[in-house]
PDB file of C-alpha atoms in Angstrom:
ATOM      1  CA  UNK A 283       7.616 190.471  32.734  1.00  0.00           C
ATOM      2  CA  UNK A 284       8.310 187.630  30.581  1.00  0.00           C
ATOM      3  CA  UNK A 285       5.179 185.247  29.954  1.00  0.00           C
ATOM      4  CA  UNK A 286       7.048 182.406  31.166  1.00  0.00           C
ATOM      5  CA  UNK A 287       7.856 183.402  34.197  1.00  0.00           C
ATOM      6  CA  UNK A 288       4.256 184.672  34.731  1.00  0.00           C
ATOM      7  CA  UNK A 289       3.139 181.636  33.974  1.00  0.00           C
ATOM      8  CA  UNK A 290       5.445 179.529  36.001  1.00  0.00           C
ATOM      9  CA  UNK A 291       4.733 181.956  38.992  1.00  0.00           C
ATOM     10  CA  UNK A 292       0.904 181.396  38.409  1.00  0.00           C
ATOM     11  CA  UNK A 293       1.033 177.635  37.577  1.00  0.00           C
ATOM     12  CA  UNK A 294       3.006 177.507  41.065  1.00  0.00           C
ATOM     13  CA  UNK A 295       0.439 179.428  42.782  1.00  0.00           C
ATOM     14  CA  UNK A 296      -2.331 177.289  41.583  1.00  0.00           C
ATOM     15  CA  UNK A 297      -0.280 174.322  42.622  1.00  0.00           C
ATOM     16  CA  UNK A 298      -0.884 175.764  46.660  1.00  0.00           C
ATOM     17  CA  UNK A 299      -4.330 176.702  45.952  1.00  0.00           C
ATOM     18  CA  UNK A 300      -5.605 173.329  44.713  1.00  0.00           C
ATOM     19  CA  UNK A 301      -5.219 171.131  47.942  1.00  0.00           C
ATOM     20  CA  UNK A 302      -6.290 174.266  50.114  1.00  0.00           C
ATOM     21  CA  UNK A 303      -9.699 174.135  47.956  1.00  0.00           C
ATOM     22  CA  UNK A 304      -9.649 170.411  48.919  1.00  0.00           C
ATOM     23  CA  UNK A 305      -8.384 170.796  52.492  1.00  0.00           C
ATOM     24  CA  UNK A 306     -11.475 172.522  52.954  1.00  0.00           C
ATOM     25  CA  UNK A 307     -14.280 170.881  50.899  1.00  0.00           C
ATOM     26  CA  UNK A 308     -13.126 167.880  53.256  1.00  0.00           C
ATOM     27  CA  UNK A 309     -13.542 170.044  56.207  1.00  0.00           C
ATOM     28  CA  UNK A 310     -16.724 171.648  54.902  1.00  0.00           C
ATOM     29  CA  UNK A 311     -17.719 168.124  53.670  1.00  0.00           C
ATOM     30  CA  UNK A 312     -17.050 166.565  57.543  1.00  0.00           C
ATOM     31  CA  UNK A 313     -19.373 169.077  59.037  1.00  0.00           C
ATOM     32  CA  UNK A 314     -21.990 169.341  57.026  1.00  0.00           C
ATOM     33  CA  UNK A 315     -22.513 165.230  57.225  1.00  0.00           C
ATOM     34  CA  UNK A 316     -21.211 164.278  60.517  1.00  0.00           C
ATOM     35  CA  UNK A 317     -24.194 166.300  62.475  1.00  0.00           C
ATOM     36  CA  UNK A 318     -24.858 163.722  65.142  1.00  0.00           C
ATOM     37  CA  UNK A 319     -22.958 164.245  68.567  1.00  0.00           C
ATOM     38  CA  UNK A 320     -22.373 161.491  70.931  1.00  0.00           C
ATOM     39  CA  UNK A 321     -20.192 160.536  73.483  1.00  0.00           C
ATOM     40  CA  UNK A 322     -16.994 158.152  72.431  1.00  0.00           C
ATOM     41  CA  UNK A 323     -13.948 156.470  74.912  1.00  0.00           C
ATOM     42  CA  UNK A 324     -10.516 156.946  74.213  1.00  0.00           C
ATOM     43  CA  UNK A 325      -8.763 153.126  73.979  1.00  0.00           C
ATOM     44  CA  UNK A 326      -5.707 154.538  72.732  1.00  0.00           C
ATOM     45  CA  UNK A 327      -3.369 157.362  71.976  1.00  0.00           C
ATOM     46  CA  UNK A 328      -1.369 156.193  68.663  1.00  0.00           C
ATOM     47  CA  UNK A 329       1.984 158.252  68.363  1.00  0.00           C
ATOM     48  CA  UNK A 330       4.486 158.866  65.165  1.00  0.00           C
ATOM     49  CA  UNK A 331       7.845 160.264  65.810  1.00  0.00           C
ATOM     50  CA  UNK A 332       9.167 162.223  62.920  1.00  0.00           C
ATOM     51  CA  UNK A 333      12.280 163.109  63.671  1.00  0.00           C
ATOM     52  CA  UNK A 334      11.742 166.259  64.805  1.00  0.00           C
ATOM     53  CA  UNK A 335       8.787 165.881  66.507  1.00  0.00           C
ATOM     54  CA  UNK A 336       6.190 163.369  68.193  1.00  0.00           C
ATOM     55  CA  UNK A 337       3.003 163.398  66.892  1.00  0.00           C
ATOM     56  CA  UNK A 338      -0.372 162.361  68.702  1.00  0.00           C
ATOM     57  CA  UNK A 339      -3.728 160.631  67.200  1.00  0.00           C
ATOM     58  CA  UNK A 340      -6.337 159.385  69.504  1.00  0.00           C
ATOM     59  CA  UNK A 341      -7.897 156.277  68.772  1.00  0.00           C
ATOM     60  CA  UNK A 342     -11.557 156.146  69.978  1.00  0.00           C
ATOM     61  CA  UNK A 343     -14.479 153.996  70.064  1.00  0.00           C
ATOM     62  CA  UNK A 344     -18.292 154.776  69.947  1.00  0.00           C
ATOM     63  CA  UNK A 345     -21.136 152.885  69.788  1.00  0.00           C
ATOM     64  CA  UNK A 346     -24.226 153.399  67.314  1.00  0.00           C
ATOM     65  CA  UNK A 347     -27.657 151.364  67.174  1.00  0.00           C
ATOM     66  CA  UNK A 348     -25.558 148.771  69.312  1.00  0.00           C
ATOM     67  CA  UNK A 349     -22.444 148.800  66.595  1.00  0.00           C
ATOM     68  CA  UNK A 350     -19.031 149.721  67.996  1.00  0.00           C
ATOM     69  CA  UNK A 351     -17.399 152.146  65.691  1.00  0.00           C
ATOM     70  CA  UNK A 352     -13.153 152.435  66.073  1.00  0.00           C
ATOM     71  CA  UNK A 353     -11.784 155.516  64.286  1.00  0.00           C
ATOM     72  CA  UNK A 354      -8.342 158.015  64.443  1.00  0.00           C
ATOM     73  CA  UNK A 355      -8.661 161.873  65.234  1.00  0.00           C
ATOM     74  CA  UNK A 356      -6.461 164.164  63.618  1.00  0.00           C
ATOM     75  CA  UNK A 357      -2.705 164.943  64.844  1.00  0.00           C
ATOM     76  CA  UNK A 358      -2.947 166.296  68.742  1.00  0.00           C
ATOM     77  CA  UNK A 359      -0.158 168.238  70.162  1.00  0.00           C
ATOM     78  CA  UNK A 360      -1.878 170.375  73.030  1.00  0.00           C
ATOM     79  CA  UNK A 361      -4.623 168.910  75.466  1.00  0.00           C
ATOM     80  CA  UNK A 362      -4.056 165.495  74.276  1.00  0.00           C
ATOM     81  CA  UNK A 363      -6.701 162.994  76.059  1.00  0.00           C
ATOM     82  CA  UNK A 364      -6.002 160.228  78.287  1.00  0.00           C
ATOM     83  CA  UNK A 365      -7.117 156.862  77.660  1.00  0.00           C
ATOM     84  CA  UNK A 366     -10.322 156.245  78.968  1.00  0.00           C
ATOM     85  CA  UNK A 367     -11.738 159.638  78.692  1.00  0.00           C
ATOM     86  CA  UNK A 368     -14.815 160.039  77.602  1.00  0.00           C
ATOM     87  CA  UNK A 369     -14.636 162.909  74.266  1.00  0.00           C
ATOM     88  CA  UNK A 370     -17.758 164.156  72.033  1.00  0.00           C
ATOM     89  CA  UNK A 371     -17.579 163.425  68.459  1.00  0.00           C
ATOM     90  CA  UNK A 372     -19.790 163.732  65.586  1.00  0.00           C
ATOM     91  CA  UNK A 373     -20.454 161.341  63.339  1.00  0.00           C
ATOM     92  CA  UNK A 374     -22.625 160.931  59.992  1.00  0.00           C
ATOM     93  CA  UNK A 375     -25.880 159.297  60.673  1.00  0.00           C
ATOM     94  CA  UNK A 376     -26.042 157.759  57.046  1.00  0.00           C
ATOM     95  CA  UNK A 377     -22.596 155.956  57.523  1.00  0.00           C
ATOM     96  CA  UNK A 378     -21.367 156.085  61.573  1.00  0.00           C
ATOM     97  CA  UNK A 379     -18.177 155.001  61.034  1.00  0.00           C
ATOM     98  CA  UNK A 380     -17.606 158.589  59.183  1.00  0.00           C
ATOM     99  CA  UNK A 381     -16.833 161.174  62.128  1.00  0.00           C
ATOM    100  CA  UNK A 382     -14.459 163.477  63.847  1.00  0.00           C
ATOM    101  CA  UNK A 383     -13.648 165.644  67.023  1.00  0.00           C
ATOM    102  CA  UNK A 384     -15.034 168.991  67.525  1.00  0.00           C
ATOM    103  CA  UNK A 385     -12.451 171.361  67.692  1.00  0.00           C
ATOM    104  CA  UNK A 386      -9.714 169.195  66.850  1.00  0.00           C
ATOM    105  CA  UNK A 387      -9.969 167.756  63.502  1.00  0.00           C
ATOM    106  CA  UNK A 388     -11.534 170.742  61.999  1.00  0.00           C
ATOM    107  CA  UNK A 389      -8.785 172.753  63.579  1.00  0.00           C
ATOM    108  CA  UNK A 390      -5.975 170.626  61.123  1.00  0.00           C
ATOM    109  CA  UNK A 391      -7.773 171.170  58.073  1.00  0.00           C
ATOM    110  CA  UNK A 392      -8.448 174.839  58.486  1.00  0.00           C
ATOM    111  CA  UNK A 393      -5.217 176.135  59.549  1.00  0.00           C
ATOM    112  CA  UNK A 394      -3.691 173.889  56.569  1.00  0.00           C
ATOM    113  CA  UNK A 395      -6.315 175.130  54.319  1.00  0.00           C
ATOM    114  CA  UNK A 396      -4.923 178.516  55.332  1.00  0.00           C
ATOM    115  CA  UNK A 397      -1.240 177.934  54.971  1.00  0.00           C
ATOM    116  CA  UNK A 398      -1.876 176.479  51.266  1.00  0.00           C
ATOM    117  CA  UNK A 399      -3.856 179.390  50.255  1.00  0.00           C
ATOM    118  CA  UNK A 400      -1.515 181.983  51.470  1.00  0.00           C
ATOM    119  CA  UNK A 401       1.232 180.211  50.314  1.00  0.00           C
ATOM    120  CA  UNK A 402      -0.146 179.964  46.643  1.00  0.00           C
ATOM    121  CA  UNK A 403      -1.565 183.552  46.683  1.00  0.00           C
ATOM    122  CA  UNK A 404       1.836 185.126  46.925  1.00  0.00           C
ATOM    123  CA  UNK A 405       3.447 184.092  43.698  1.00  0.00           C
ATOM    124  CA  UNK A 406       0.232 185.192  41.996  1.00  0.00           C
ATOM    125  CA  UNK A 407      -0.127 188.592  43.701  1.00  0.00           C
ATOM    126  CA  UNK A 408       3.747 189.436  42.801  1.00  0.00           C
ATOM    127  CA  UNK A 409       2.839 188.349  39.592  1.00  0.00           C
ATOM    128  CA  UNK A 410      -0.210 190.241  39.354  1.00  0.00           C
ATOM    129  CA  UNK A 411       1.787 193.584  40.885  1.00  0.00           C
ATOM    130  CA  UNK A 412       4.668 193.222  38.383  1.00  0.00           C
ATOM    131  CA  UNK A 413       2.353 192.875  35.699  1.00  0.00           C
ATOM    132  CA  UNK A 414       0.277 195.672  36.281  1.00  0.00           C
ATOM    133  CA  UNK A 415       3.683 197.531  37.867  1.00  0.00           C
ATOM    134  CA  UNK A 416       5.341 197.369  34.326  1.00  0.00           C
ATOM    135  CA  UNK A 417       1.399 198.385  31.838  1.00  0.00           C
TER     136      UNK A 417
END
């Protein structure tokens, strides 16, 4: 194999691997602070249309030490909430307005933590097999 092309192939594969390594030091970082777990209300569902497809984000409110707290979830597609229900969130007790939904944020950065990391480990394991393949 030539060394260019192993390095482009790795130097691609890096380029994946990167924001799956951030992907999930934001996840990690979300659940490690945001340990408090309180009750929040739905005031709005915000949509995006992308062409393709229609995206969800609730927009939800929360109160803490008498402070009303307004923040976005991540993208929704399935079991999206209606306005006015009532949803448990955590949030970070050093800075409240820091927090996220169980089960629904943390789903989004996972599974795209996933997809970068497989999708940068495959030019580096054909590089690796060729590699070793051709000493």
């Amino acid at each position: 194999m030539e060394p260019g092309l192993a390095f482009t192939l790795c130097g691609l594969g890096i380029c994946f691997l990167i924001p799956a390594f951030i992907l999930g030091f934001v996840n990690k970082s979300k659940t490690t602070r945001c340990t408090v777990t309180t009750v929040a209300t739905v005031k709005d569902i915000l949509d995006k249309n992308s062409g393709d497809s229609l995206s969800f984000y609730p927009l939800y409110e929360y109160e803490v030490n008498n402070v009303l707290y307004t923040n976005t979830g991540a993208y929704l597609s399935h079991h999206v909430p209606q306005k006015g229900a009532k949803i448990e969130i955590r949030y970070n007790p050093d800075n409240p307005k820091k927090s996220y939904i169980p089960g629904y944020d943390t789903k989004v950065y996972k599974l795209l933590s996933i997809i970068f990391s497989v999708i940068g480990m495959i030019p580096i394991l054909v590089c690796a097999i060729i590699f070793f393949a051709i000493n």
